[in-house]
């Protein structure tokens, strides 16, 4: 049942305010300015002993893991990174008892992720799952974890589950942070930011008409560049994946800081750039990258917190806390991919060469 929507993808994009509300519900502790995540099976002493966090997933879930790693590193001050599970399992990784491994999967059935979890457990690693489908293979195999409560995701391409997974990581980061060195005031700041998300996502969804018009203007591109820095870079990676998988337009994502090391050679009017430009400590750096692109006659569509004069067009999104901004900046880019694919007449719910759950190696 599509509930009045033309595609499951559109239905699921629209459900995000409720989905985010669901992942937050019952977990926030206003007294201690932290969150409760009962299923982690991690007592405070164990949580204090974690020296590193390694996040494993594939595709969109890997991108959610990259944002998750940034959240854990900035809020809990634990070195964290994400890696495709499919790469990790084939490189005979060193499994370290002081590292917390987190496997991310919407379906909970992706074979490469499951195999990585099994390899980790065989070597004595501690693995948590951040999973959507309750009772799935990865959820069962992990030592603990948290469900992301996005609800059933029918469309092959992942949208609401990506958003909810990132919110789940914010909860894990806040939980670990408050056990370690994140202050009461900082905990409060993040909780207030989290509570604003559903309403701010609704505000973004209301701008769909404008995003549709922009998508129609850029749909003639043969290829598109997506750029961002630090928190914005995984947003660029995910937006570029969404665009290529449903519109079949070639897209690349680059850290804006790396453009000058080669990819600027590609910039010309026929290769537009989508720039993720949050109002944070990197704003001036991002503006400089846009200037480099303009100097080569590149078209720019910015996703920002205010109109960007260097860009040809700006999609303005509401500001949250710097750490939570990536969650909001991803939403208009789901709609951009959606309307680009629609303008090109693609079969959005059944993109070619992609299965909802990849159970092959
Ligand atoms: C992209 C997409 C895929 C999945 C990937 C992992 O929209 O849907 O890239 O994210 O196959 O799937 P899960 O999260 O089920 O492990």
PDB file of C-alpha atoms in Angstrom, residues 101-330:
ATOM      1  CA  UNK A 101      32.937  -3.207  16.181  1.00  0.00           C
ATOM      2  CA  UNK A 102      29.556  -2.072  14.911  1.00  0.00           C
ATOM      3  CA  UNK A 103      27.847  -3.780  11.962  1.00  0.00           C
ATOM      4  CA  UNK A 104      25.255  -1.667  10.138  1.00  0.00           C
ATOM      5  CA  UNK A 105      22.532  -3.088   7.931  1.00  0.00           C
ATOM      6  CA  UNK A 106      18.987  -2.202   6.990  1.00  0.00           C
ATOM      7  CA  UNK A 107      18.005  -5.754   6.041  1.00  0.00           C
ATOM      8  CA  UNK A 108      20.251  -7.474   8.549  1.00  0.00           C
ATOM      9  CA  UNK A 109      20.903 -10.049   5.827  1.00  0.00           C
ATOM     10  CA  UNK A 110      23.663  -8.550   3.650  1.00  0.00           C
ATOM     11  CA  UNK A 111      26.053 -11.428   3.236  1.00  0.00           C
ATOM     12  CA  UNK A 112      29.301  -9.454   3.332  1.00  0.00           C
ATOM     13  CA  UNK A 113      28.257  -7.788   6.579  1.00  0.00           C
ATOM     14  CA  UNK A 114      27.145 -11.047   8.144  1.00  0.00           C
ATOM     15  CA  UNK A 115      30.407 -12.718   7.124  1.00  0.00           C
ATOM     16  CA  UNK A 116      32.393  -9.818   8.639  1.00  0.00           C
ATOM     17  CA  UNK A 117      30.471 -10.242  11.903  1.00  0.00           C
ATOM     18  CA  UNK A 118      31.169 -13.971  11.923  1.00  0.00           C
ATOM     19  CA  UNK A 119      34.859 -13.420  11.209  1.00  0.00           C
ATOM     20  CA  UNK A 120      35.062 -10.881  14.032  1.00  0.00           C
ATOM     21  CA  UNK A 121      33.351 -13.179  16.493  1.00  0.00           C
ATOM     22  CA  UNK A 122      35.566 -16.066  15.511  1.00  0.00           C
ATOM     23  CA  UNK A 123      38.569 -13.874  16.398  1.00  0.00           C
ATOM     24  CA  UNK A 124      37.071 -12.782  19.723  1.00  0.00           C
ATOM     25  CA  UNK A 125      35.891  -9.309  18.711  1.00  0.00           C
ATOM     26  CA  UNK A 126      32.916  -7.608  20.335  1.00  0.00           C
ATOM     27  CA  UNK A 127      30.284  -6.696  17.732  1.00  0.00           C
ATOM     28  CA  UNK A 128      27.157  -4.615  18.025  1.00  0.00           C
ATOM     29  CA  UNK A 129      24.476  -4.409  15.352  1.00  0.00           C
ATOM     30  CA  UNK A 130      22.714  -1.278  14.118  1.00  0.00           C
ATOM     31  CA  UNK A 131      19.962  -2.960  12.163  1.00  0.00           C
ATOM     32  CA  UNK A 132      16.457  -2.211  10.929  1.00  0.00           C
ATOM     33  CA  UNK A 133      14.872  -5.634  10.451  1.00  0.00           C
ATOM     34  CA  UNK A 134      14.107  -7.152  13.832  1.00  0.00           C
ATOM     35  CA  UNK A 135      15.345 -10.703  14.322  1.00  0.00           C
ATOM     36  CA  UNK A 136      17.426 -10.669  11.110  1.00  0.00           C
ATOM     37  CA  UNK A 137      20.627 -12.715  10.768  1.00  0.00           C
ATOM     38  CA  UNK A 138      23.010  -9.853  11.685  1.00  0.00           C
ATOM     39  CA  UNK A 139      20.849  -8.819  14.654  1.00  0.00           C
ATOM     40  CA  UNK A 140      20.924 -12.396  15.918  1.00  0.00           C
ATOM     41  CA  UNK A 141      24.635 -12.864  15.361  1.00  0.00           C
ATOM     42  CA  UNK A 142      25.734  -9.630  17.110  1.00  0.00           C
ATOM     43  CA  UNK A 143      26.542  -9.415  20.834  1.00  0.00           C
ATOM     44  CA  UNK A 144      24.042  -6.603  21.246  1.00  0.00           C
ATOM     45  CA  UNK A 145      22.977  -3.477  19.452  1.00  0.00           C
ATOM     46  CA  UNK A 146      20.143  -1.195  18.657  1.00  0.00           C
ATOM     47  CA  UNK A 147      17.285  -1.333  16.205  1.00  0.00           C
ATOM     48  CA  UNK A 148      16.827   1.751  14.074  1.00  0.00           C
ATOM     49  CA  UNK A 149      13.000   1.528  13.954  1.00  0.00           C
ATOM     50  CA  UNK A 150      12.653   2.968  10.454  1.00  0.00           C
ATOM     51  CA  UNK A 151       9.720   0.630   9.799  1.00  0.00           C
ATOM     52  CA  UNK A 152       9.514  -1.589   6.705  1.00  0.00           C
ATOM     53  CA  UNK A 153      11.523  -0.193   3.790  1.00  0.00           C
ATOM     54  CA  UNK A 154      10.069  -1.560   0.555  1.00  0.00           C
ATOM     55  CA  UNK A 155      11.835   0.569  -2.047  1.00  0.00           C
ATOM     56  CA  UNK A 156      15.113  -0.984  -3.164  1.00  0.00           C
ATOM     57  CA  UNK A 157      17.008   2.230  -2.537  1.00  0.00           C
ATOM     58  CA  UNK A 158      17.343   3.148   1.084  1.00  0.00           C
ATOM     59  CA  UNK A 159      16.172   6.562   2.307  1.00  0.00           C
ATOM     60  CA  UNK A 160      14.368   6.586   5.638  1.00  0.00           C
ATOM     61  CA  UNK A 161      16.553   3.814   6.974  1.00  0.00           C
ATOM     62  CA  UNK A 162      19.681   5.829   6.167  1.00  0.00           C
ATOM     63  CA  UNK A 163      18.334   8.785   8.129  1.00  0.00           C
ATOM     64  CA  UNK A 164      17.225   6.667  11.068  1.00  0.00           C
ATOM     65  CA  UNK A 165      20.536   4.815  11.156  1.00  0.00           C
ATOM     66  CA  UNK A 166      22.405   8.097  11.447  1.00  0.00           C
ATOM     67  CA  UNK A 167      20.061   9.173  14.256  1.00  0.00           C
ATOM     68  CA  UNK A 168      20.686   5.817  15.976  1.00  0.00           C
ATOM     69  CA  UNK A 169      24.425   6.555  15.754  1.00  0.00           C
ATOM     70  CA  UNK A 170      23.840   9.970  17.309  1.00  0.00           C
ATOM     71  CA  UNK A 171      22.137   8.172  20.212  1.00  0.00           C
ATOM     72  CA  UNK A 172      25.013   5.707  20.582  1.00  0.00           C
ATOM     73  CA  UNK A 173      27.536   8.567  20.420  1.00  0.00           C
ATOM     74  CA  UNK A 174      25.660  10.547  23.047  1.00  0.00           C
ATOM     75  CA  UNK A 175      25.330   7.481  25.269  1.00  0.00           C
ATOM     76  CA  UNK A 176      29.058   6.698  25.040  1.00  0.00           C
ATOM     77  CA  UNK A 177      29.931  10.377  25.367  1.00  0.00           C
ATOM     78  CA  UNK A 178      27.972  10.842  28.574  1.00  0.00           C
ATOM     79  CA  UNK A 179      29.602   7.741  30.097  1.00  0.00           C
ATOM     80  CA  UNK A 180      32.955   9.261  29.193  1.00  0.00           C
ATOM     81  CA  UNK A 181      33.738  12.972  28.990  1.00  0.00           C
ATOM     82  CA  UNK A 182      30.784  14.706  27.376  1.00  0.00           C
ATOM     83  CA  UNK A 183      29.433  17.311  29.803  1.00  0.00           C
ATOM     84  CA  UNK A 184      25.855  17.659  31.010  1.00  0.00           C
ATOM     85  CA  UNK A 185      25.529  20.894  29.024  1.00  0.00           C
ATOM     86  CA  UNK A 186      26.832  19.279  25.846  1.00  0.00           C
ATOM     87  CA  UNK A 187      24.499  16.327  26.363  1.00  0.00           C
ATOM     88  CA  UNK A 188      21.631  18.795  26.724  1.00  0.00           C
ATOM     89  CA  UNK A 189      22.644  20.601  23.532  1.00  0.00           C
ATOM     90  CA  UNK A 190      22.583  17.381  21.502  1.00  0.00           C
ATOM     91  CA  UNK A 191      19.277  16.227  23.007  1.00  0.00           C
ATOM     92  CA  UNK A 192      17.678  19.532  22.083  1.00  0.00           C
ATOM     93  CA  UNK A 193      19.046  19.165  18.568  1.00  0.00           C
ATOM     94  CA  UNK A 194      17.703  15.630  18.254  1.00  0.00           C
ATOM     95  CA  UNK A 195      14.234  16.752  19.333  1.00  0.00           C
ATOM     96  CA  UNK A 196      14.177  19.392  16.594  1.00  0.00           C
ATOM     97  CA  UNK A 197      14.906  16.897  13.810  1.00  0.00           C
ATOM     98  CA  UNK A 198      11.381  15.632  12.969  1.00  0.00           C
ATOM     99  CA  UNK A 199       9.981  19.169  12.618  1.00  0.00           C
ATOM    100  CA  UNK A 200      12.979  20.327  10.584  1.00  0.00           C
ATOM    101  CA  UNK A 201      12.685  17.315   8.276  1.00  0.00           C
ATOM    102  CA  UNK A 202       9.028  18.255   7.711  1.00  0.00           C
ATOM    103  CA  UNK A 203      10.123  21.787   6.800  1.00  0.00           C
ATOM    104  CA  UNK A 204      12.546  20.381   4.215  1.00  0.00           C
ATOM    105  CA  UNK A 205       9.888  18.101   2.755  1.00  0.00           C
ATOM    106  CA  UNK A 206       7.667  21.139   2.234  1.00  0.00           C
ATOM    107  CA  UNK A 207      10.236  22.548  -0.202  1.00  0.00           C
ATOM    108  CA  UNK A 208       9.838  19.548  -2.518  1.00  0.00           C
ATOM    109  CA  UNK A 209       8.317  21.692  -5.288  1.00  0.00           C
ATOM    110  CA  UNK A 210      11.480  23.814  -5.548  1.00  0.00           C
ATOM    111  CA  UNK A 211      13.740  20.773  -5.432  1.00  0.00           C
ATOM    112  CA  UNK A 212      11.716  19.178  -8.236  1.00  0.00           C
ATOM    113  CA  UNK A 213      12.268  22.274 -10.422  1.00  0.00           C
ATOM    114  CA  UNK A 214      15.994  22.176  -9.731  1.00  0.00           C
ATOM    115  CA  UNK A 215      16.131  18.452 -10.502  1.00  0.00           C
ATOM    116  CA  UNK A 216      14.508  19.126 -13.862  1.00  0.00           C
ATOM    117  CA  UNK A 217      17.135  21.784 -14.615  1.00  0.00           C
ATOM    118  CA  UNK A 218      20.062  19.511 -13.794  1.00  0.00           C
ATOM    119  CA  UNK A 219      18.642  16.281 -15.266  1.00  0.00           C
ATOM    120  CA  UNK A 220      20.434  16.858 -18.584  1.00  0.00           C
ATOM    121  CA  UNK A 221      23.836  16.380 -16.937  1.00  0.00           C
ATOM    122  CA  UNK A 222      25.888  13.419 -18.167  1.00  0.00           C
ATOM    123  CA  UNK A 223      27.762  13.360 -14.908  1.00  0.00           C
ATOM    124  CA  UNK A 224      27.651  15.175 -11.585  1.00  0.00           C
ATOM    125  CA  UNK A 225      30.210  15.962  -8.897  1.00  0.00           C
ATOM    126  CA  UNK A 226      29.245  15.951  -5.199  1.00  0.00           C
ATOM    127  CA  UNK A 227      31.540  17.655  -2.726  1.00  0.00           C
ATOM    128  CA  UNK A 228      31.644  18.157   1.020  1.00  0.00           C
ATOM    129  CA  UNK A 229      34.137  18.277   3.843  1.00  0.00           C
ATOM    130  CA  UNK A 230      34.421  16.288   7.071  1.00  0.00           C
ATOM    131  CA  UNK A 231      30.773  15.953   8.165  1.00  0.00           C
ATOM    132  CA  UNK A 232      29.612  16.923   4.678  1.00  0.00           C
ATOM    133  CA  UNK A 233      31.676  14.376   2.774  1.00  0.00           C
ATOM    134  CA  UNK A 234      29.616  11.271   3.671  1.00  0.00           C
ATOM    135  CA  UNK A 235      26.511  13.282   2.741  1.00  0.00           C
ATOM    136  CA  UNK A 236      28.106  13.844  -0.681  1.00  0.00           C
ATOM    137  CA  UNK A 237      28.918  10.126  -1.014  1.00  0.00           C
ATOM    138  CA  UNK A 238      25.376   9.094  -0.175  1.00  0.00           C
ATOM    139  CA  UNK A 239      23.775  11.710  -2.445  1.00  0.00           C
ATOM    140  CA  UNK A 240      26.000  10.593  -5.304  1.00  0.00           C
ATOM    141  CA  UNK A 241      25.028   6.937  -4.751  1.00  0.00           C
ATOM    142  CA  UNK A 242      21.312   7.810  -4.646  1.00  0.00           C
ATOM    143  CA  UNK A 243      21.588   9.746  -7.898  1.00  0.00           C
ATOM    144  CA  UNK A 244      23.463   7.052  -9.779  1.00  0.00           C
ATOM    145  CA  UNK A 245      21.399   4.126  -8.585  1.00  0.00           C
ATOM    146  CA  UNK A 246      18.008   5.502  -9.591  1.00  0.00           C
ATOM    147  CA  UNK A 247      18.710   8.063 -12.343  1.00  0.00           C
ATOM    148  CA  UNK A 248      21.729   6.245 -13.922  1.00  0.00           C
ATOM    149  CA  UNK A 249      23.548   9.576 -14.211  1.00  0.00           C
ATOM    150  CA  UNK A 250      27.202   9.070 -13.438  1.00  0.00           C
ATOM    151  CA  UNK A 251      28.200  10.812 -10.224  1.00  0.00           C
ATOM    152  CA  UNK A 252      31.327  11.134  -8.151  1.00  0.00           C
ATOM    153  CA  UNK A 253      31.784  12.280  -4.604  1.00  0.00           C
ATOM    154  CA  UNK A 254      34.954  13.991  -3.487  1.00  0.00           C
ATOM    155  CA  UNK A 255      36.085  15.734  -0.339  1.00  0.00           C
ATOM    156  CA  UNK A 256      36.024  19.404  -1.377  1.00  0.00           C
ATOM    157  CA  UNK A 257      39.577  19.624  -0.050  1.00  0.00           C
ATOM    158  CA  UNK A 258      40.787  17.060  -2.623  1.00  0.00           C
ATOM    159  CA  UNK A 259      39.419  18.839  -5.704  1.00  0.00           C
ATOM    160  CA  UNK A 260      42.660  20.717  -6.254  1.00  0.00           C
ATOM    161  CA  UNK A 261      44.590  17.434  -6.307  1.00  0.00           C
ATOM    162  CA  UNK A 262      43.204  16.343  -9.650  1.00  0.00           C
ATOM    163  CA  UNK A 263      39.426  16.312 -10.129  1.00  0.00           C
ATOM    164  CA  UNK A 264      39.228  20.055 -10.928  1.00  0.00           C
ATOM    165  CA  UNK A 265      40.335  18.918 -14.397  1.00  0.00           C
ATOM    166  CA  UNK A 266      36.810  17.564 -14.924  1.00  0.00           C
ATOM    167  CA  UNK A 267      34.978  20.790 -14.125  1.00  0.00           C
ATOM    168  CA  UNK A 268      33.167  22.390 -17.083  1.00  0.00           C
ATOM    169  CA  UNK A 269      29.604  23.594 -17.686  1.00  0.00           C
ATOM    170  CA  UNK A 270      28.396  20.086 -18.601  1.00  0.00           C
ATOM    171  CA  UNK A 271      29.526  18.677 -15.236  1.00  0.00           C
ATOM    172  CA  UNK A 272      27.529  20.366 -12.483  1.00  0.00           C
ATOM    173  CA  UNK A 273      28.567  20.178  -8.831  1.00  0.00           C
ATOM    174  CA  UNK A 274      26.378  19.687  -5.795  1.00  0.00           C
ATOM    175  CA  UNK A 275      28.165  21.309  -2.848  1.00  0.00           C
ATOM    176  CA  UNK A 276      27.339  20.560   0.788  1.00  0.00           C
ATOM    177  CA  UNK A 277      27.952  23.869   2.547  1.00  0.00           C
ATOM    178  CA  UNK A 278      26.928  23.902   6.210  1.00  0.00           C
ATOM    179  CA  UNK A 279      27.304  26.997   8.351  1.00  0.00           C
ATOM    180  CA  UNK A 280      30.144  25.568  10.406  1.00  0.00           C
ATOM    181  CA  UNK A 281      33.857  26.085  10.942  1.00  0.00           C
ATOM    182  CA  UNK A 282      34.527  25.007   7.335  1.00  0.00           C
ATOM    183  CA  UNK A 283      32.216  27.504   5.632  1.00  0.00           C
ATOM    184  CA  UNK A 284      35.028  29.685   4.258  1.00  0.00           C
ATOM    185  CA  UNK A 285      36.904  26.620   2.989  1.00  0.00           C
ATOM    186  CA  UNK A 286      33.785  25.421   1.192  1.00  0.00           C
ATOM    187  CA  UNK A 287      33.283  28.844  -0.335  1.00  0.00           C
ATOM    188  CA  UNK A 288      36.836  28.782  -1.652  1.00  0.00           C
ATOM    189  CA  UNK A 289      36.179  25.406  -3.308  1.00  0.00           C
ATOM    190  CA  UNK A 290      33.048  26.840  -4.955  1.00  0.00           C
ATOM    191  CA  UNK A 291      35.127  29.738  -6.253  1.00  0.00           C
ATOM    192  CA  UNK A 292      37.566  27.285  -7.863  1.00  0.00           C
ATOM    193  CA  UNK A 293      34.633  25.586  -9.592  1.00  0.00           C
ATOM    194  CA  UNK A 294      33.153  28.904 -10.782  1.00  0.00           C
ATOM    195  CA  UNK A 295      36.541  29.914 -12.175  1.00  0.00           C
ATOM    196  CA  UNK A 296      36.235  26.855 -14.451  1.00  0.00           C
ATOM    197  CA  UNK A 297      32.664  27.718 -15.482  1.00  0.00           C
ATOM    198  CA  UNK A 298      31.137  24.880 -13.462  1.00  0.00           C
ATOM    199  CA  UNK A 299      27.499  25.073 -12.435  1.00  0.00           C
ATOM    200  CA  UNK A 300      26.905  24.745  -8.679  1.00  0.00           C
ATOM    201  CA  UNK A 301      23.884  23.662  -6.703  1.00  0.00           C
ATOM    202  CA  UNK A 302      24.575  24.256  -3.007  1.00  0.00           C
ATOM    203  CA  UNK A 303      22.834  22.694  -0.036  1.00  0.00           C
ATOM    204  CA  UNK A 304      23.394  25.227   2.704  1.00  0.00           C
ATOM    205  CA  UNK A 305      21.977  27.048   5.704  1.00  0.00           C
ATOM    206  CA  UNK A 306      21.692  30.269   3.764  1.00  0.00           C
ATOM    207  CA  UNK A 307      21.807  31.461   0.159  1.00  0.00           C
ATOM    208  CA  UNK A 308      25.313  30.986  -1.313  1.00  0.00           C
ATOM    209  CA  UNK A 309      26.304  33.761  -3.704  1.00  0.00           C
ATOM    210  CA  UNK A 310      29.002  31.573  -5.292  1.00  0.00           C
ATOM    211  CA  UNK A 311      26.400  28.961  -6.248  1.00  0.00           C
ATOM    212  CA  UNK A 312      23.972  29.112  -9.164  1.00  0.00           C
ATOM    213  CA  UNK A 313      21.221  27.719  -6.939  1.00  0.00           C
ATOM    214  CA  UNK A 314      20.931  27.056  -3.219  1.00  0.00           C
ATOM    215  CA  UNK A 315      18.670  24.653  -1.397  1.00  0.00           C
ATOM    216  CA  UNK A 316      18.390  26.206   2.059  1.00  0.00           C
ATOM    217  CA  UNK A 317      17.855  23.776   4.940  1.00  0.00           C
ATOM    218  CA  UNK A 318      17.203  24.544   8.614  1.00  0.00           C
ATOM    219  CA  UNK A 319      20.241  24.687  10.924  1.00  0.00           C
ATOM    220  CA  UNK A 320      20.640  22.225  13.778  1.00  0.00           C
ATOM    221  CA  UNK A 321      23.719  21.490  15.892  1.00  0.00           C
ATOM    222  CA  UNK A 322      26.828  21.114  13.691  1.00  0.00           C
ATOM    223  CA  UNK A 323      27.092  17.390  14.529  1.00  0.00           C
ATOM    224  CA  UNK A 324      23.479  16.729  13.480  1.00  0.00           C
ATOM    225  CA  UNK A 325      23.437  18.852  10.315  1.00  0.00           C
ATOM    226  CA  UNK A 326      24.417  15.949   8.028  1.00  0.00           C
ATOM    227  CA  UNK A 327      21.102  14.261   8.857  1.00  0.00           C
ATOM    228  CA  UNK A 328      19.139  17.214   7.511  1.00  0.00           C
ATOM    229  CA  UNK A 329      21.397  17.920   4.543  1.00  0.00           C
ATOM    230  CA  UNK A 330      20.856  14.409   3.192  1.00  0.00           C
TER     231      UNK A 330
END
